[in-house]
mmCIF file of C-alpha atoms in Angstrom:
data_model
loop_
_atom_site.group_PDB
_atom_site.id
_atom_site.type_symbol
_atom_site.label_atom_id
_atom_site.label_comp_id
_atom_site.label_asym_id
_atom_site.label_seq_id
_atom_site.Cartn_x
_atom_site.Cartn_y
_atom_site.Cartn_z
ATOM 1 C CA MET W 17 -50.408 -7.563 9.711
ATOM 2 C CA GLY W 18 -47.039 -8.411 11.102
ATOM 3 C CA VAL W 19 -45.248 -7.335 14.216
ATOM 4 C CA GLY W 20 -45.800 -3.639 15.028
ATOM 5 C CA GLY W 21 -48.577 -3.355 12.473
ATOM 6 C CA ILE W 22 -46.259 -3.584 9.501
ATOM 7 C CA PRO W 23 -48.069 -5.174 6.559
ATOM 8 C CA GLY W 24 -46.802 -7.504 3.863
ATOM 9 C CA PRO W 25 -43.313 -8.975 3.397
ATOM 10 C CA ALA W 26 -41.734 -6.341 5.591
ATOM 11 C CA GLY W 27 -43.802 -7.711 8.490
ATOM 12 C CA HIS W 28 -42.407 -11.199 7.852
ATOM 13 C CA SER W 29 -38.859 -9.973 7.970
ATOM 14 C CA VAL W 30 -39.401 -7.999 11.162
ATOM 15 C CA ARG W 31 -40.968 -11.048 12.794
ATOM 16 C CA GLN W 32 -38.030 -13.300 12.033
ATOM 17 C CA TYR W 33 -35.470 -10.840 13.385
ATOM 18 C CA VAL W 34 -37.490 -10.211 16.517
ATOM 19 C CA SER W 35 -37.893 -13.940 17.184
ATOM 20 C CA GLY W 36 -34.186 -14.512 16.715
ATOM 21 C CA LEU W 37 -33.350 -11.682 19.086
ATOM 22 C CA CYS W 38 -35.820 -12.995 21.660
ATOM 23 C CA ALA W 39 -34.376 -16.508 21.555
ATOM 24 C CA ALA W 40 -30.828 -15.212 21.941
ATOM 25 C CA THR W 41 -31.818 -12.979 24.837
ATOM 26 C CA LEU W 42 -33.614 -15.875 26.522
ATOM 27 C CA GLY W 43 -30.449 -17.931 26.143
ATOM 28 C CA LEU W 44 -28.437 -15.229 27.869
ATOM 29 C CA CYS W 45 -30.916 -15.082 30.744
ATOM 30 C CA ALA W 46 -30.901 -18.868 31.084
ATOM 31 C CA ALA W 47 -27.112 -18.834 31.204
ATOM 32 C CA GLY W 48 -27.167 -16.338 34.046
ATOM 33 C CA TRP W 49 -29.774 -18.355 35.902
ATOM 34 C CA LEU W 50 -27.828 -21.599 35.510
ATOM 35 C CA ALA W 51 -24.708 -19.912 36.855
ATOM 36 C CA LEU W 52 -26.490 -18.685 39.986
ATOM 37 C CA ALA W 53 -28.846 -21.573 40.654
ATOM 38 C CA PRO W 54 -26.413 -24.018 42.306
ATOM 39 C CA VAL W 55 -25.576 -21.343 44.847
ATOM 40 C CA ALA W 56 -28.924 -19.639 45.257
ATOM 41 C CA SER W 57 -31.563 -22.358 44.965
ATOM 42 C CA GLY W 58 -32.311 -25.697 46.566
ATOM 43 C CA TYR W 59 -29.055 -27.648 46.084
ATOM 44 C CA ARG W 60 -27.853 -26.929 49.595
ATOM 45 C CA ALA W 61 -31.287 -27.540 51.037
ATOM 46 C CA ASP W 62 -31.416 -30.898 49.289
ATOM 47 C CA ARG W 63 -27.984 -31.742 50.582
ATOM 48 C CA VAL W 64 -28.873 -30.837 54.132
ATOM 49 C CA GLY W 65 -32.290 -32.516 54.020
ATOM 50 C CA GLY W 66 -30.933 -35.631 52.359
ATOM 51 C CA ALA W 67 -28.032 -36.007 54.762
ATOM 52 C CA LEU W 68 -30.332 -36.038 57.808
ATOM 53 C CA HIS W 69 -32.339 -39.022 56.721
ATOM 54 C CA GLN W 70 -29.859 -41.227 54.926
ATOM 55 C CA ALA W 71 -26.920 -43.414 55.796
ATOM 56 C CA ALA W 72 -23.474 -41.814 55.720
ATOM 57 C CA HIS W 73 -22.332 -43.351 52.467
ATOM 58 C CA GLN W 74 -25.631 -42.488 50.778
ATOM 59 C CA ALA W 75 -25.275 -38.930 51.983
ATOM 60 C CA ALA W 76 -21.782 -38.814 50.523
ATOM 61 C CA LEU W 77 -23.079 -40.122 47.211
ATOM 62 C CA HIS W 78 -25.813 -37.573 47.268
ATOM 63 C CA GLN W 79 -23.346 -34.771 47.897
ATOM 64 C CA ALA W 80 -21.118 -35.985 45.081
ATOM 65 C CA ALA W 81 -24.083 -36.052 42.732
ATOM 66 C CA LEU W 82 -25.046 -32.508 43.661
ATOM 67 C CA HIS W 83 -21.452 -31.405 43.166
ATOM 68 C CA ARG W 84 -21.551 -32.939 39.698
ATOM 69 C CA ALA W 85 -24.833 -31.192 39.010
ATOM 70 C CA ALA W 86 -23.348 -27.850 40.037
ATOM 71 C CA LEU W 87 -20.322 -28.331 37.803
ATOM 72 C CA ALA W 88 -22.553 -29.315 34.893
ATOM 73 C CA ASP W 89 -24.692 -26.226 35.410
ATOM 74 C CA TRP W 90 -21.704 -23.894 35.533
ATOM 75 C CA GLY W 91 -20.126 -25.411 32.451
ATOM 76 C CA THR W 92 -23.393 -25.270 30.551
ATOM 77 C CA ALA W 93 -23.956 -21.700 31.666
ATOM 78 C CA ALA W 94 -20.561 -20.626 30.330
ATOM 79 C CA ALA W 95 -21.124 -22.271 26.945
ATOM 80 C CA LEU W 96 -24.687 -21.014 26.708
ATOM 81 C CA GLY W 97 -23.590 -17.479 27.569
ATOM 82 C CA VAL W 98 -20.984 -17.384 24.826
ATOM 83 C CA VAL W 99 -23.258 -18.892 22.203
ATOM 84 C CA SER W 100 -26.200 -16.665 23.110
ATOM 85 C CA LEU W 101 -24.056 -13.536 22.989
ATOM 86 C CA ALA W 102 -22.676 -14.465 19.580
ATOM 87 C CA THR W 103 -26.167 -15.266 18.284
ATOM 88 C CA LEU W 104 -27.530 -11.997 19.601
ATOM 89 C CA LEU W 105 -24.781 -10.018 17.866
ATOM 90 C CA ALA W 106 -25.317 -11.946 14.636
ATOM 91 C CA TRP W 107 -29.053 -11.144 14.642
ATOM 92 C CA ILE W 108 -28.395 -7.496 15.388
ATOM 93 C CA VAL W 109 -25.920 -7.226 12.522
ATOM 94 C CA ALA W 110 -28.263 -9.059 10.151
ATOM 95 C CA TRP W 111 -31.173 -6.806 11.008
ATOM 96 C CA ARG W 112 -29.131 -3.631 10.635
ATOM 97 C CA ARG W 113 -27.943 -4.797 7.225
ATOM 98 C CA ARG W 114 -31.501 -5.473 6.204
ATOM 99 C CA LEU W 115 -32.643 -2.058 7.364
ATOM 100 C CA ARG W 116 -29.792 -0.381 5.505
ATOM 101 C CA ALA W 117 -30.587 -2.373 2.369
ATOM 102 C CA ASP W 118 -34.227 -1.286 2.591
ATOM 103 C CA GLY W 119 -33.116 2.320 2.993
ATOM 104 C CA ILE W 120 -34.682 2.698 6.406
ATOM 105 C CA LEU W 121 -31.364 3.090 8.187
ATOM 106 C CA ALA W 122 -29.009 5.557 6.561
ATOM 107 C CA PRO W 123 -25.308 4.861 6.936
ATOM 108 C CA SER W 124 -23.905 7.288 9.453
ATOM 109 C CA ALA W 125 -21.872 10.117 7.951
ATOM 110 C CA ARG W 126 -19.076 9.604 10.451
ATOM 111 C CA ARG W 127 -18.742 5.913 9.615
ATOM 112 C CA ARG W 128 -18.791 6.680 5.890
ATOM 113 C CA ALA W 129 -16.124 9.347 6.327
ATOM 114 C CA TRP W 130 -13.988 6.928 8.350
ATOM 115 C CA ARG W 131 -14.316 4.245 5.647
ATOM 116 C CA GLU W 132 -13.436 6.697 2.901
ATOM 117 C CA ALA W 133 -10.429 7.964 4.852
ATOM 118 C CA ARG W 134 -9.217 4.421 5.401
ATOM 119 C CA ALA W 135 -9.605 3.573 1.701
ATOM 120 C CA GLN W 136 -7.712 6.727 0.797
ATOM 121 C CA ARG W 137 -4.870 5.888 3.213
ATOM 122 C CA ARG W 138 -4.595 2.423 1.708
ATOM 123 C CA GLN W 139 -4.419 3.847 -1.803
ATOM 124 C CA GLU W 140 -1.704 6.307 -0.818
ATOM 125 C CA ARG W 141 0.288 3.607 0.895
ATOM 126 C CA ARG W 142 0.014 1.390 -2.194
ATOM 127 C CA ARG W 143 1.041 4.258 -4.466
ATOM 128 C CA LYS W 144 4.110 5.049 -2.332
ATOM 129 C CA HIS W 145 5.097 1.404 -2.263
ATOM 130 C CA ASP W 146 4.846 1.226 -6.067
ATOM 131 C CA GLU W 147 6.932 4.386 -6.425
ATOM 132 C CA VAL W 148 9.646 3.029 -4.148
ATOM 133 C CA ARG W 149 9.762 -0.237 -6.068
ATOM 134 C CA ALA W 150 10.001 1.578 -9.385
ATOM 135 C CA ALA W 151 12.830 3.755 -8.044
ATOM 136 C CA ASP W 152 14.693 0.687 -6.800
ATOM 137 C CA VAL W 153 14.462 -0.918 -10.215
ATOM 138 C CA THR W 154 15.956 2.102 -12.003
ATOM 139 C CA GLU W 155 18.429 3.117 -9.291
ATOM 140 C CA PRO W 156 19.195 0.695 -6.546
ATOM 141 C CA ALA W 157 19.551 1.941 -2.994
ATOM 142 C CA ALA W 158 22.494 4.244 -2.382
ATOM 143 C CA GLY W 159 25.586 2.343 -1.352
ATOM 144 C CA PRO W 160 28.777 0.967 -2.849
ATOM 145 C CA PRO W 161 28.291 0.326 -6.598
ATOM 146 C CA ASP W 162 28.251 -3.246 -7.756
ATOM 147 C CA PRO W 163 31.648 -3.938 -9.385
ATOM 148 C CA ALA W 164 30.260 -6.392 -11.896
ATOM 149 C CA ARG W 165 27.646 -3.934 -13.009
ATOM 150 C CA VAL W 166 30.169 -1.122 -13.379
ATOM 151 C CA LEU W 167 32.457 -3.318 -15.460
ATOM 152 C CA ASN W 168 29.624 -4.413 -17.660
ATOM 153 C CA GLU W 169 28.707 -0.797 -18.267
ATOM 154 C CA LEU W 170 32.323 0.045 -19.082
ATOM 155 C CA ARG W 171 32.493 -2.856 -21.498
ATOM 156 C CA ALA W 172 29.266 -1.771 -23.121
ATOM 157 C CA LEU W 173 30.763 1.672 -23.645
ATOM 158 C CA LEU W 174 34.167 0.516 -24.903
ATOM 159 C CA VAL W 175 33.286 -2.416 -27.117
ATOM 160 C CA PRO W 176 31.584 -0.264 -29.759
ATOM 161 C CA LEU W 177 34.643 1.981 -29.817
ATOM 162 C CA LEU W 178 36.932 -1.003 -30.211
ATOM 163 C CA ASP W 179 34.825 -2.418 -33.003
ATOM 164 C CA ALA W 180 34.690 0.917 -34.747
ATOM 165 C CA ALA W 181 38.452 1.317 -34.484
ATOM 166 C CA GLU W 182 38.971 -2.182 -35.828
ATOM 167 C CA ALA W 183 36.668 -1.477 -38.741
ATOM 168 C CA VAL W 184 38.701 1.610 -39.641
ATOM 169 C CA ARG W 185 42.048 -0.197 -39.339
ATOM 170 C CA PRO W 186 43.194 -1.899 -42.635
ATOM 171 C CA ASP W 187 43.394 -5.722 -42.834
ATOM 172 C CA PRO W 188 46.598 -6.863 -41.131
ATOM 173 C CA ASP W 189 49.307 -8.858 -42.933
ATOM 174 C CA PRO W 190 49.451 -12.441 -41.548
ATOM 175 C CA ASP W 191 53.308 -12.301 -41.406
ATOM 176 C CA GLN W 192 53.197 -9.090 -39.410
ATOM 177 C CA GLU W 193 50.727 -10.688 -37.019
ATOM 178 C CA GLU W 194 52.978 -13.690 -36.436
ATOM 179 C CA ALA W 195 55.950 -11.420 -35.789
ATOM 180 C CA ALA W 196 53.969 -9.371 -33.308
ATOM 181 C CA HIS W 197 52.750 -12.546 -31.582
ATOM 182 C CA GLY W 198 56.313 -13.938 -31.372
ATOM 183 C CA GLU W 199 57.601 -10.678 -29.928
ATOM 184 C CA ARG W 200 54.877 -10.755 -27.307
ATOM 185 C CA ALA W 201 55.706 -14.369 -26.394
ATOM 186 C CA ARG W 202 59.407 -13.466 -25.986
ATOM 187 C CA GLN W 203 58.489 -10.555 -23.737
ATOM 188 C CA GLU W 204 56.319 -12.646 -21.456
ATOM 189 C CA PRO W 205 58.912 -14.977 -19.801
ATOM 190 C CA PRO W 206 61.255 -12.138 -18.631
ATOM 191 C CA ARG W 207 58.226 -10.379 -17.153
ATOM 192 C CA GLN W 208 57.207 -13.551 -15.386
ATOM 193 C CA GLU W 209 60.759 -14.142 -14.070
ATOM 194 C CA ALA W 210 60.841 -10.620 -12.752
ATOM 195 C CA GLY W 211 57.543 -11.365 -11.121
ATOM 196 C CA HIS W 212 59.048 -14.377 -9.280
ATOM 197 C CA ALA W 213 62.190 -12.462 -8.138
ATOM 198 C CA GLU W 214 60.368 -9.337 -6.984
ATOM 199 C CA PRO W 215 56.743 -9.649 -6.180
ATOM 200 C CA VAL W 216 55.231 -7.068 -8.451
ATOM 201 C CA ARG W 217 51.920 -5.625 -7.437
ATOM 202 C CA GLY W 218 50.270 -8.087 -9.522
ATOM 203 C CA GLU W 219 48.769 -6.588 -12.608
ATOM 204 C CA PRO W 220 50.867 -7.195 -15.703
ATOM 205 C CA ALA W 221 51.240 -11.012 -15.680
ATOM 206 C CA VAL W 222 47.719 -11.549 -14.563
ATOM 207 C CA ALA W 223 46.429 -8.813 -16.841
ATOM 208 C CA ALA W 224 47.952 -10.507 -19.867
ATOM 209 C CA SER W 225 46.128 -13.705 -19.080
ATOM 210 C CA ALA W 226 42.936 -11.854 -18.076
ATOM 211 C CA VAL W 227 42.550 -10.334 -21.536
ATOM 212 C CA PRO W 228 41.126 -13.279 -23.478
ATOM 213 C CA MET W 229 41.974 -12.251 -27.024
ATOM 214 C CA PRO W 230 44.266 -9.221 -27.000
ATOM 215 C CA ARG W 231 44.113 -7.075 -30.110
ATOM 216 C CA PRO W 232 47.188 -5.525 -31.716
ATOM 217 C CA GLY W 233 48.076 -1.875 -31.704
ATOM 218 C CA GLY W 234 46.837 0.858 -29.416
ATOM 219 C CA LEU W 235 43.658 -1.094 -28.736
ATOM 220 C CA ALA W 236 45.607 -3.440 -26.486
ATOM 221 C CA ALA W 237 46.254 -0.526 -24.137
ATOM 222 C CA MET W 238 42.537 0.057 -23.774
ATOM 223 C CA GLU W 239 41.886 -3.593 -23.083
ATOM 224 C CA SER W 240 44.655 -3.775 -20.530
ATOM 225 C CA MET W 241 43.144 -0.727 -18.797
ATOM 226 C CA LEU W 242 39.814 -2.506 -18.681
ATOM 227 C CA ALA W 243 41.428 -5.618 -17.227
ATOM 228 C CA GLY W 244 43.220 -3.466 -14.667
ATOM 229 C CA ALA W 245 39.981 -1.807 -13.640
ATOM 230 C CA GLU W 246 38.395 -5.226 -13.224
ATOM 231 C CA LEU W 247 41.238 -6.348 -10.976
ATOM 232 C CA LEU W 248 40.983 -3.188 -8.880
ATOM 233 C CA MET W 249 37.255 -3.716 -8.417
ATOM 234 C CA VAL W 250 37.756 -7.339 -7.389
ATOM 235 C CA ALA W 251 40.500 -6.364 -4.968
ATOM 236 C CA GLY W 252 38.329 -3.649 -3.497
ATOM 237 C CA SER W 253 35.427 -6.026 -2.950
ATOM 238 C CA GLU W 254 37.742 -8.582 -1.320
ATOM 239 C CA GLU W 255 39.051 -5.913 1.029
ATOM 240 C CA GLU W 256 35.504 -5.042 2.016
ATOM 241 C CA ALA W 257 34.793 -8.712 2.661
ATOM 242 C CA TRP W 258 37.821 -8.856 4.973
ATOM 243 C CA MET S 16 -30.817 -11.564 4.505
ATOM 244 C CA VAL S 17 -30.567 -13.591 7.682
ATOM 245 C CA ASN S 18 -27.011 -14.750 7.840
ATOM 246 C CA ARG S 19 -26.138 -18.363 8.453
ATOM 247 C CA GLY S 20 -24.313 -17.591 11.685
ATOM 248 C CA ALA S 21 -27.482 -16.317 13.299
ATOM 249 C CA LEU S 22 -29.428 -19.443 12.296
ATOM 250 C CA ALA S 23 -26.585 -21.679 13.427
ATOM 251 C CA GLY S 24 -26.585 -19.924 16.796
ATOM 252 C CA LEU S 25 -30.251 -20.762 17.262
ATOM 253 C CA ALA S 26 -29.537 -24.389 16.402
ATOM 254 C CA VAL S 27 -26.752 -24.502 18.993
ATOM 255 C CA ILE S 28 -29.011 -23.013 21.660
ATOM 256 C CA PHE S 29 -31.556 -25.730 20.883
ATOM 257 C CA ALA S 30 -28.831 -28.356 21.266
ATOM 258 C CA ILE S 31 -27.765 -26.918 24.635
ATOM 259 C CA GLY S 32 -31.384 -27.024 25.794
ATOM 260 C CA ALA S 33 -31.618 -30.685 24.808
ATOM 261 C CA TRP S 34 -28.361 -31.355 26.645
ATOM 262 C CA LEU S 35 -29.701 -29.761 29.816
ATOM 263 C CA ILE S 36 -32.748 -32.051 29.708
ATOM 264 C CA ALA S 37 -30.564 -35.140 29.307
ATOM 265 C CA ALA S 38 -27.733 -34.073 31.660
ATOM 266 C CA PRO S 39 -29.194 -35.502 34.917
ATOM 267 C CA LEU S 40 -29.325 -38.962 33.373
ATOM 268 C CA VAL S 41 -26.074 -38.709 31.423
ATOM 269 C CA LEU S 42 -24.012 -37.412 34.354
ATOM 270 C CA ARG S 43 -25.932 -39.602 36.833
ATOM 271 C CA TYR S 44 -26.735 -37.017 39.416
ATOM 272 C CA GLN S 45 -30.337 -38.163 39.231
ATOM 273 C CA PRO S 46 -30.526 -41.746 40.504
ATOM 274 C CA ALA S 47 -32.894 -43.923 38.530
ATOM 275 C CA GLY S 48 -36.204 -44.787 40.144
ATOM 276 C CA THR S 49 -36.073 -42.007 42.746
ATOM 277 C CA ARG S 50 -37.857 -38.718 43.078
ATOM 278 C CA TRP S 51 -36.324 -35.953 40.972
ATOM 279 C CA THR S 52 -33.976 -33.711 42.909
ATOM 280 C CA GLY S 53 -34.092 -29.934 42.757
ATOM 281 C CA ALA S 54 -31.063 -29.770 40.504
ATOM 282 C CA SER S 55 -32.578 -32.204 38.035
ATOM 283 C CA ARG S 56 -35.847 -30.330 37.931
ATOM 284 C CA LEU S 57 -34.144 -27.014 37.425
ATOM 285 C CA ASP S 58 -31.970 -28.299 34.595
ATOM 286 C CA ALA S 59 -34.878 -29.997 32.872
ATOM 287 C CA ALA S 60 -37.051 -26.894 33.081
ATOM 288 C CA ALA S 61 -34.339 -24.566 31.806
ATOM 289 C CA GLY S 62 -33.451 -26.977 29.027
ATOM 290 C CA ALA S 63 -37.053 -27.340 27.919
ATOM 291 C CA ALA S 64 -37.589 -23.578 27.821
ATOM 292 C CA LEU S 65 -34.415 -23.037 25.824
ATOM 293 C CA ALA S 66 -35.175 -25.793 23.360
ATOM 294 C CA VAL S 67 -38.723 -24.585 22.736
ATOM 295 C CA ALA S 68 -37.687 -20.951 22.301
ATOM 296 C CA ALA S 69 -34.787 -21.755 19.997
ATOM 297 C CA ALA S 70 -36.851 -24.119 17.874
ATOM 298 C CA ALA S 71 -39.653 -21.596 17.526
ATOM 299 C CA ALA S 72 -37.269 -18.800 16.572
ATOM 300 C CA PHE S 73 -35.504 -21.043 14.067
ATOM 301 C CA LEU S 74 -38.778 -21.972 12.405
ATOM 302 C CA VAL S 75 -39.955 -18.368 12.284
ATOM 303 C CA ALA S 76 -36.652 -17.241 10.745
ATOM 304 C CA LEU S 77 -36.859 -20.029 8.202
ATOM 305 C CA ALA S 78 -40.436 -19.095 7.324
ATOM 306 C CA GLY S 79 -39.412 -15.480 6.921
ATOM 307 C CA ARG S 80 -36.574 -16.431 4.617
ATOM 308 C CA VAL S 81 -38.874 -18.572 2.476
ATOM 309 C CA GLY S 82 -41.365 -15.688 2.342
ATOM 310 C CA GLU S 83 -38.609 -13.365 1.119
ATOM 311 C CA LEU S 84 -37.704 -15.814 -1.608
ATOM 312 C CA TYR S 85 -41.330 -16.050 -2.728
ATOM 313 C CA ALA S 86 -41.642 -12.260 -2.772
ATOM 314 C CA GLN S 87 -38.451 -11.950 -4.774
ATOM 315 C CA ALA S 88 -39.632 -14.564 -7.246
ATOM 316 C CA SER S 89 -42.978 -12.816 -7.770
ATOM 317 C CA THR S 90 -41.199 -9.466 -8.253
ATOM 318 C CA ASP S 91 -38.893 -11.024 -10.827
ATOM 319 C CA ALA S 92 -41.864 -12.558 -12.611
ATOM 320 C CA GLU S 93 -43.649 -9.188 -12.728
ATOM 321 C CA THR S 94 -40.606 -7.354 -14.063
ATOM 322 C CA GLY S 95 -40.119 -10.120 -16.611
ATOM 323 C CA GLN S 96 -43.711 -9.816 -17.797
ATOM 324 C CA GLY S 97 -43.416 -6.040 -17.865
ATOM 325 C CA ALA S 98 -40.294 -6.251 -20.006
ATOM 326 C CA GLU S 99 -42.084 -8.490 -22.468
#
């Protein structure tokens, strides 16, 4: 038979928890006693009795020794108190876990409800966070649109049209191409000179160089529009930076 | 199911008890060759009580844990034989 008349292995387990609790409680009591003893018990009596019958320097030594003893007791009491309290709590927690595992102690409904509510709140928070992240990936936060992104989208829309138009157009004559190229080259210097004399609001000269490989015909107009839009976006972003 | 923290706490309490027994000599508030002062006696007594109690509790907890392991092993053996 174990503690409390409990037979078998259950008695063993009860005994070990009870002994642990007793030792921790004794430690707490000893800590309290050690904290009070220098003040309450015979230290002062020893000091007084010793001082009467000894030389002055021996009495001083004796008092210093008792002072050291008091400090040691207080320090030990503090450490013992902390350790005993922690040990007591650890034994209590261990025993409660054991009782719950054996089915003797049922988990309290309020605690279970609190745990379930907390788990549910965490799940909701995680779900909201995932939704926000998914929304940010598809549509970034509202604000000024990214110029580079807008231009890329424009290009993606226009390039297929340009390619389709080029596919429909018949193969150009090489002589006609050279003539068109020469005409364009002749037109460029006067435009540039005009640009030096009167500062034009910048687009044509720069636009001609911005279009990497201009295509003949009406397609050049579309490309120049694209280049112009790019310049406007860049200018707008520079203004914002200012 | 005794957690290690609880056992470690008992070991620390034993160590503090041993320290209390040795403190008068270590801190030299008990002169050698003289009658023991009240402080020394008090510390030694408290230290001895703590050390004995902590050691006993530690050994009982250890014995209980070993008993649980034996019981678990015999249960496993029975279920294994039953399965066969």
